[in-house]
Coordinates of C-alpha atoms in Angstrom, one line a residue:
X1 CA -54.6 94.5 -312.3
X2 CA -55.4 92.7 -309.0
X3 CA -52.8 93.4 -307.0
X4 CA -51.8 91.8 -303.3
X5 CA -49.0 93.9 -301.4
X6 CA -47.7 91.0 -298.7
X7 CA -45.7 91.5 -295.4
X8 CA -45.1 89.5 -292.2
X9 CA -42.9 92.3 -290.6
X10 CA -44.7 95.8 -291.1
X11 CA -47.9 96.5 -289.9
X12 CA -51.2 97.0 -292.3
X13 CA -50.9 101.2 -291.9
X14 CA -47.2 101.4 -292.6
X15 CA -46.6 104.7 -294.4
X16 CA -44.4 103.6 -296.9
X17 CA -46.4 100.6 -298.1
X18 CA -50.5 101.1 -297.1
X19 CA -50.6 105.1 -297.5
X20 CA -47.6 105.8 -300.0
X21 CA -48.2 102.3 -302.3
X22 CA -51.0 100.5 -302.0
X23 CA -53.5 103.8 -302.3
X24 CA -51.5 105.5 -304.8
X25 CA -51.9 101.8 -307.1
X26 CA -55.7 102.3 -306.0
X27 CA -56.1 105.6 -306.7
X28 CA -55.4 105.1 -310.4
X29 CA -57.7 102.1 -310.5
X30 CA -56.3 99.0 -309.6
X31 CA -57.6 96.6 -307.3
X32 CA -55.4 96.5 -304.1
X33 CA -54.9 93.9 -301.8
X34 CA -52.3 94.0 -298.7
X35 CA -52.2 91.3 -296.4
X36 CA -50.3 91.8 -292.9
X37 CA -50.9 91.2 -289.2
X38 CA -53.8 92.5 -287.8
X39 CA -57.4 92.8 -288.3
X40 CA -59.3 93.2 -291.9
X41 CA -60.5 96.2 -292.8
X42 CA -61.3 98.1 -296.3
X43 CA -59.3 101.5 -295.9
X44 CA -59.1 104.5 -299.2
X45 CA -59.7 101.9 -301.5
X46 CA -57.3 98.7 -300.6
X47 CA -58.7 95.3 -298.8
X48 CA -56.7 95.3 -295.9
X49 CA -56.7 91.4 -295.2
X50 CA -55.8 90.8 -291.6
X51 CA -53.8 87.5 -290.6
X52 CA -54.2 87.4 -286.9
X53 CA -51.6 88.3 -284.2
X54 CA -47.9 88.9 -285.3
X55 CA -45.4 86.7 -282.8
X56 CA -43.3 88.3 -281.0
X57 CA -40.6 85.7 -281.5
X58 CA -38.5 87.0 -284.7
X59 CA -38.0 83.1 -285.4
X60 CA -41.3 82.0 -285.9
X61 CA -41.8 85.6 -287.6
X62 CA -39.3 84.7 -289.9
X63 CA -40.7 81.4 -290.6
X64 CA -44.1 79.8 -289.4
X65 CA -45.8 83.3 -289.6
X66 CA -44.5 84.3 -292.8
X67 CA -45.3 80.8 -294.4
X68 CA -48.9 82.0 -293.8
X69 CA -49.2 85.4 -294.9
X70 CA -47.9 84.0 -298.5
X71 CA -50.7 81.1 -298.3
X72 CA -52.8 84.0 -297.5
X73 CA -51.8 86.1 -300.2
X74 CA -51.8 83.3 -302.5
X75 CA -56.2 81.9 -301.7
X76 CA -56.9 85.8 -303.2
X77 CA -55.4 84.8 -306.5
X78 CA -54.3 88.1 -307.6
X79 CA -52.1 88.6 -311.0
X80 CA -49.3 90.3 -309.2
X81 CA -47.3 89.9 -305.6
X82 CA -45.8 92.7 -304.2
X83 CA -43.8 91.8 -301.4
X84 CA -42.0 93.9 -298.6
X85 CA -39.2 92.3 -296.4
X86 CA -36.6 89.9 -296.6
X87 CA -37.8 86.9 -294.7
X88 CA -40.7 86.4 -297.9
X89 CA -38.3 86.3 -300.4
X90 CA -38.0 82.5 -300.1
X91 CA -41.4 82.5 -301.8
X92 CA -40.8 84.0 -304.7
X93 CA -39.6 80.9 -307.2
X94 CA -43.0 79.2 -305.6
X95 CA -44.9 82.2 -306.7
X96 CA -43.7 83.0 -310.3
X97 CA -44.0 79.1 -310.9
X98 CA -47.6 79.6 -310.0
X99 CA -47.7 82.1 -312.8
X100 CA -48.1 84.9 -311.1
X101 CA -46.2 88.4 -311.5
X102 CA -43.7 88.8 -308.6
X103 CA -42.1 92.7 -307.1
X104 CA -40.0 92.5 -304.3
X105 CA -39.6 96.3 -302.7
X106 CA -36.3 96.0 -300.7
X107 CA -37.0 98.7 -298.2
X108 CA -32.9 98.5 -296.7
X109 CA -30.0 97.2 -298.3
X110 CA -30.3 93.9 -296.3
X111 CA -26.7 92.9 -297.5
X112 CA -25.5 96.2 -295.9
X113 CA -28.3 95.7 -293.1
X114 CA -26.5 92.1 -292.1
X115 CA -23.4 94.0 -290.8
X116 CA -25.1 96.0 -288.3
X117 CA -27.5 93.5 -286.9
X118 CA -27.1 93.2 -283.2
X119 CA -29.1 90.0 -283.0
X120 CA -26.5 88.4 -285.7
X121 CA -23.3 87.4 -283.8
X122 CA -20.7 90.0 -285.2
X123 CA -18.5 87.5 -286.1
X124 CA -20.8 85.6 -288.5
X125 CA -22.7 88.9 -289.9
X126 CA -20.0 88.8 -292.7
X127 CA -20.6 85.7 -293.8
X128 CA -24.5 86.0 -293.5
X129 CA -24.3 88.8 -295.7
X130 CA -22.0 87.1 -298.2
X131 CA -25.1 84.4 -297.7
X132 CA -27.9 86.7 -298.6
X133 CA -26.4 88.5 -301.8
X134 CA -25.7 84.8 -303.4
X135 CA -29.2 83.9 -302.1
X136 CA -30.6 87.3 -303.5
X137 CA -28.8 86.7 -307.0
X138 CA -30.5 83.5 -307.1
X139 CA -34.2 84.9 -306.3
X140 CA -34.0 87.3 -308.2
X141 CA -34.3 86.1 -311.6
X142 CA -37.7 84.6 -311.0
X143 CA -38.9 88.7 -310.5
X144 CA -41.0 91.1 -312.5
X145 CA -39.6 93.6 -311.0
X146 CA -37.9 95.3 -308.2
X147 CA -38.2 98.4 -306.2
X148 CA -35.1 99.9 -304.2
X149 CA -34.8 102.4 -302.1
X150 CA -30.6 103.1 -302.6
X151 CA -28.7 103.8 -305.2
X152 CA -25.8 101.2 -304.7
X153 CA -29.2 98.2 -304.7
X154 CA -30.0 99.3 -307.7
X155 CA -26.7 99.5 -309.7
X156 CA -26.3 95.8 -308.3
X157 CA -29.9 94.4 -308.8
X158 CA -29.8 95.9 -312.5
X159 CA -28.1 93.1 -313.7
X160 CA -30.5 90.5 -312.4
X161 CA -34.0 92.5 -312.9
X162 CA -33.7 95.2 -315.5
X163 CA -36.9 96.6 -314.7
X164 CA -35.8 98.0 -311.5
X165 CA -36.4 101.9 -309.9
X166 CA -35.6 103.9 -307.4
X167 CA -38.4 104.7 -304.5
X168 CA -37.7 107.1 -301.8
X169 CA -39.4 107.5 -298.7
X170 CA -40.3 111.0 -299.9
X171 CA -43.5 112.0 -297.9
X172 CA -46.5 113.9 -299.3
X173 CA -46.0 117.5 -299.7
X174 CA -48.2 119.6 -297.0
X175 CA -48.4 123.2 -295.7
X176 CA -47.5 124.0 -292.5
X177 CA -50.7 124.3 -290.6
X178 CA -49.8 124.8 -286.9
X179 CA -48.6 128.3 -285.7
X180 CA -44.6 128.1 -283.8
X181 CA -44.2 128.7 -280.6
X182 CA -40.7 128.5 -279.4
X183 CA -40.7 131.4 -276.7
X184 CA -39.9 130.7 -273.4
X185 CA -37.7 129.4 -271.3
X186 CA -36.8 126.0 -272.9
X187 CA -35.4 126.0 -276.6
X188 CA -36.8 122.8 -277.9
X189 CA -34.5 120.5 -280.6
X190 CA -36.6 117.8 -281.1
X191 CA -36.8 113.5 -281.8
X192 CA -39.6 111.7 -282.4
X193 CA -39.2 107.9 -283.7
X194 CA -37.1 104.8 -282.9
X195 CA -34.9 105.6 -279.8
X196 CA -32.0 103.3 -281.2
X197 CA -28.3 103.8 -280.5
X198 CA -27.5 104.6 -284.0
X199 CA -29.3 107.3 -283.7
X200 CA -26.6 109.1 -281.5
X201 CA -29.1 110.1 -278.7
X202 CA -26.4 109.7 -275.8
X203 CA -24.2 112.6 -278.0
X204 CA -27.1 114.8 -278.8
X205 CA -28.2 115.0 -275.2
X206 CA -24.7 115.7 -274.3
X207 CA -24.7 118.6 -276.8
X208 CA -27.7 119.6 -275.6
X209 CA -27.0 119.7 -272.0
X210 CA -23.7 121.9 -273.3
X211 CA -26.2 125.0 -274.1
X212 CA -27.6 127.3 -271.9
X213 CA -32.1 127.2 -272.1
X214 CA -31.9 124.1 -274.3
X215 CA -34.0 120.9 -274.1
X216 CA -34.4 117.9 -276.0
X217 CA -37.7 117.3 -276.5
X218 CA -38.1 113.3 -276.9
X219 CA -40.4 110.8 -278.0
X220 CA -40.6 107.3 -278.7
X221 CA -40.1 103.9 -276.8
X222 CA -37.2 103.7 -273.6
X223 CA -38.2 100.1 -273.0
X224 CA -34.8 98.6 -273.7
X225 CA -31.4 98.6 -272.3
X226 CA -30.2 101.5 -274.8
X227 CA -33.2 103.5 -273.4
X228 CA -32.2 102.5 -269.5
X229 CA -28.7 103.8 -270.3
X230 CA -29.7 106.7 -271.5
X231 CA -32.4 107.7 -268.2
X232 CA -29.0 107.3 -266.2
X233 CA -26.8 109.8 -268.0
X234 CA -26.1 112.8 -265.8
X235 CA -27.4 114.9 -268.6
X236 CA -30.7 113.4 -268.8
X237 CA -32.2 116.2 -266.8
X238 CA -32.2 118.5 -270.1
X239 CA -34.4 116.0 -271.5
X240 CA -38.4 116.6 -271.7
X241 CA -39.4 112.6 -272.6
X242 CA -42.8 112.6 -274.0
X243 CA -42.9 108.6 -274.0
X244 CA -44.9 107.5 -277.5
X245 CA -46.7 110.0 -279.2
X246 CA -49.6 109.2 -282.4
X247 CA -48.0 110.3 -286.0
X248 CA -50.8 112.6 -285.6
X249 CA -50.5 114.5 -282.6
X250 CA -46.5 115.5 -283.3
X251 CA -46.9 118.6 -285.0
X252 CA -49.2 119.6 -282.0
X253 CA -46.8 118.2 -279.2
X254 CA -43.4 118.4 -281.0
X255 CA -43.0 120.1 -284.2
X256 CA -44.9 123.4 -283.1
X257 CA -42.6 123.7 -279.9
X258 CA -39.3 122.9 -281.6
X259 CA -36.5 125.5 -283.2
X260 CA -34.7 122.4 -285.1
X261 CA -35.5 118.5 -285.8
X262 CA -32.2 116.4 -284.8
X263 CA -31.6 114.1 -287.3
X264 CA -27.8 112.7 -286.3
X265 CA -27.9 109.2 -287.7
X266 CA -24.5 107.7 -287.5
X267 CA -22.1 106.3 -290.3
X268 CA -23.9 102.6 -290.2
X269 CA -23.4 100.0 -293.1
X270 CA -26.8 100.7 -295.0
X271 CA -25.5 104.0 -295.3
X272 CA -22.0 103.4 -297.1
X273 CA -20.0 105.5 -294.1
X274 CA -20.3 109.0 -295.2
X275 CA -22.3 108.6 -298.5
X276 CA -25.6 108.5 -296.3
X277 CA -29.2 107.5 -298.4
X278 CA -32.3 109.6 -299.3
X279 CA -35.1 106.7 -298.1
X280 CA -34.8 107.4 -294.2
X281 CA -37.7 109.1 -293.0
X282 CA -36.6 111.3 -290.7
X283 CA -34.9 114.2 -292.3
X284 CA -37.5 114.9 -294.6
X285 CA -40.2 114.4 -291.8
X286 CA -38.8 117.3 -289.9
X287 CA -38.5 119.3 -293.4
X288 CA -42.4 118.5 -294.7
X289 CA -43.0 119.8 -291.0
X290 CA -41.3 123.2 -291.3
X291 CA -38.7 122.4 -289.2
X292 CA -34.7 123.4 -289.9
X293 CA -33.0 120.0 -289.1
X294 CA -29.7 119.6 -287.3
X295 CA -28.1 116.4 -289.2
X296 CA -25.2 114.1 -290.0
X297 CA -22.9 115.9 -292.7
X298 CA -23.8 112.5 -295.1
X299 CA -22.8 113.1 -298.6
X300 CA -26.5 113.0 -299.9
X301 CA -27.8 115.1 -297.0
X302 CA -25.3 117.7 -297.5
X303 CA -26.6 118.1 -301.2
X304 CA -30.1 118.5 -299.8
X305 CA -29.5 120.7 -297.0
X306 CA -26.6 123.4 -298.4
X307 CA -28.9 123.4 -301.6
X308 CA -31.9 124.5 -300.1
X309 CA -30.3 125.9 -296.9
X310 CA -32.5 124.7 -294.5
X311 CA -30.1 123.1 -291.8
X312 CA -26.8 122.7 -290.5
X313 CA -24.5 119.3 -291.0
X314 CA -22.6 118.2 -288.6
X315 CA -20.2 115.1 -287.3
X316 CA -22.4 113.0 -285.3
X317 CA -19.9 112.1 -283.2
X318 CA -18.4 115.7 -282.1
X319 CA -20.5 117.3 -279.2
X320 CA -19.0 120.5 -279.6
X321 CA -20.2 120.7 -283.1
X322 CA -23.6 119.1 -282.0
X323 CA -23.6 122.1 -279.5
X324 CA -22.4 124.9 -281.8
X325 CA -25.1 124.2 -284.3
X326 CA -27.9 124.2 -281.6
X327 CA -25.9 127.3 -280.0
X328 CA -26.9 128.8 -283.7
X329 CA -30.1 128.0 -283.8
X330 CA -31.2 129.9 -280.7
X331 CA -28.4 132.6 -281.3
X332 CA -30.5 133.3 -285.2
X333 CA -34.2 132.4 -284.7
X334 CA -35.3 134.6 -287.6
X335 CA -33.2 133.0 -290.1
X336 CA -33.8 129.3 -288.1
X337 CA -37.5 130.3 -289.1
X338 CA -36.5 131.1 -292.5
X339 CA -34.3 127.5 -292.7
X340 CA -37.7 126.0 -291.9
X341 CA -40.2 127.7 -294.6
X342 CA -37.1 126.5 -297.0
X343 CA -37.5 123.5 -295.5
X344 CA -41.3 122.8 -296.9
X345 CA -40.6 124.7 -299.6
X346 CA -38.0 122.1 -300.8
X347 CA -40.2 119.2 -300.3
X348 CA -43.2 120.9 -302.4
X349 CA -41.1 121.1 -305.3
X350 CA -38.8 118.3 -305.4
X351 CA -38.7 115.5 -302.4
X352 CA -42.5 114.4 -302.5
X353 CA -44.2 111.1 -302.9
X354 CA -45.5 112.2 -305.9
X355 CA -42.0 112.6 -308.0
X356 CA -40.5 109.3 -306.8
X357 CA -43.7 107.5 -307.0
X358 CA -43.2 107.8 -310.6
X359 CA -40.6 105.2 -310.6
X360 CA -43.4 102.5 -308.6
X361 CA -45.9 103.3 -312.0
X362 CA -43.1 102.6 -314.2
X363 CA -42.2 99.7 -312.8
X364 CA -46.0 98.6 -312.5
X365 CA -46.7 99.4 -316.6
X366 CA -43.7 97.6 -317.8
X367 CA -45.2 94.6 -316.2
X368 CA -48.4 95.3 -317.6
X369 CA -47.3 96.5 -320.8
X370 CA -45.1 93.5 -321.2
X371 CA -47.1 90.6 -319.1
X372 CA -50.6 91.8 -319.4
X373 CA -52.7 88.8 -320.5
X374 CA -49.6 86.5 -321.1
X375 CA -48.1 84.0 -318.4
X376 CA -44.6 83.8 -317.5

């Protein structure tokens, strides 16, 4: 099939939707087509298609700039749509009447994502939510097909879009290729990603600053208040703040360096309180990596890490637990190296790209299967 993957919000080399998608679909011989901000390119098989500068203003993101990455999409005059966030989904009766197949790949739970917003006054973030799902139900039954990334989506979409499958952000499988070095005076736990409050950065450094010869080793963006507040913590000083670092150069800088990955995300809406999700990134970023992970005792994590017993779970919110764990980790280095190899090991054999991408090809031939040659 000629296939466009569309997005106003992510850029053209997001993992989940250039590397992990639209090359797998053009790897088994379709012809791929992602338009997003940026410049055109032709990348491993897809036609990047480059619409120019994304605003910086989430209004006219939202609106103006996403009206013209669907007129885009739409001049290439592909059989199917694949699109990727929230603010497109407006377009969808417009493209299906055009006869064209329409996926929509809900990368959050956006009617768990409302409640959190911090840009939605708190106030009106129940009733935007209660907005979205009846405007989601509505949508909906103009789609192909749907691909979700939690369990509680999908047991709620089935009833609108039967052919519907789970996705994870599983990454592809690798072997550890760098050689650990964690001797020396600094014990490395390490962060490296969006430095958001949800991610329980003020606790961890806290717990870190709590234990003797450890550091947290951080890196990603301080440029907003959240990161301000967290430069003036006492504590700070056990902090080694690498500012942004490439994808590529973590294992070199980060991984290599570090006894443990901290993973504490908090109990947020898109994460049902304690049931937690198996699409964030993170945790199995540290595990691909060879890295033991230090993480929030979620429901689903638990089952991931206690199975394969490569990490401790904790209460994100109790700094003597946070502390005790790291405390561990020095205290055992042997078996923190062993958590690590189980680590990789884990995602090798069961949380790769390649087992959950089965549910984005079974989604793909039902539509061809069912659609190919036919209109709507």
């Amino acid at each position: 099939m000629k296939i466009c993957h569309v997005t106003s919000a992510h850029d053209s080399d997001d993992f989940r939707i250039f590397y992990s998608e639209c090359c797998s679909l053009a790897s088994q011989g379709d012809d791929v087509y992602l338009v997003a901000h940026g410049e055109s390119r032709e990348e491993k098989g897809v036609h990047v298609i480059g619409v120019g500068v994304k605003p910086n203003s989430r209004k006219e993101r939202m609106t103006t700039f996403a009206k013209k990455v669907v007129e885009k999409a739409l001049s290439l005059d592909c059989e199917l749509y694949h699109l990727h966030d929230p603010e497109l989904m407006r377009f969808i009766p417009k493209i299906a009447k055009k006869g064209k197949k329409v996926v929509f790949d809900s990368h959050e739970d956006y009617k768990y994502l409302m409640l959190a917003k911090e840009w939605i006054p708190k106030p009106l973030r129940g009733i935007v939510s209660v907005i979205y799902t009846s405007f989601e139900h509505h949508v909906c039954k103009y789609l192909d097909g749907y691909i979700a990334c939690y369990h509680w989506t999908e047991e709620r979409v089935k009833k609108w879009v039967p052919n519907i499958k789970l996705v994870f952000n599983y990454p592809e499988w690798k072997p550890v290729e760098y050689e650990k070095s964690v001797s020396g005076d600094k014990k490395y736990f390490c962060y490296a990603g969006g430095i958001a409050n949800q991610w329980m950065h003020e606790n961890v450094i806290k717990a870190v600053f709590a234990v003797q010869g450890a550091s947290y080793l951080l890196a990603g963006s301080l440029s907003d208040e959240y990161g301000k507040a967290l430069k003036e913590l006492d504590e700070w000083k056990a902090v080694d703040y690498l500012g942004r670092v490439k994808y590529t150069e973590l294992p070199t800088l980060m991984y290599s360096k570090s006894i443990a990955g901290m993973c504490l995300l908090d109990y947020i809406p898109q994460c049902m309180g304690h049931i937690g999700n198996l699409s964030n990134t993170k945790l199995f970023e540290y595990m691909v990596n060879g890295l033991p992970v230090i993480c929030t005792d979620f429901d689903l994590w638990k089952g991931v890490v206690e199975e394969h017993k490569c990490g401790i779970c904790v209460n994100p919110h109790d700094i003597k637990a946070i502390s005790n764990a790291i405390t561990w980790m020095i205290d055992n280095p042997d078996e923190a190296s062993e958590m690590g190899k189980r680590a990789n090991e884990a995602i090798r054999t069961e949380y790769n790209w390649e087992n959950t991408s089965k549910g984005l090809f079974e989604v793909y031939d039902y539509i061809k299967n069912k659609f190919k040659g036919t209109s709507k």
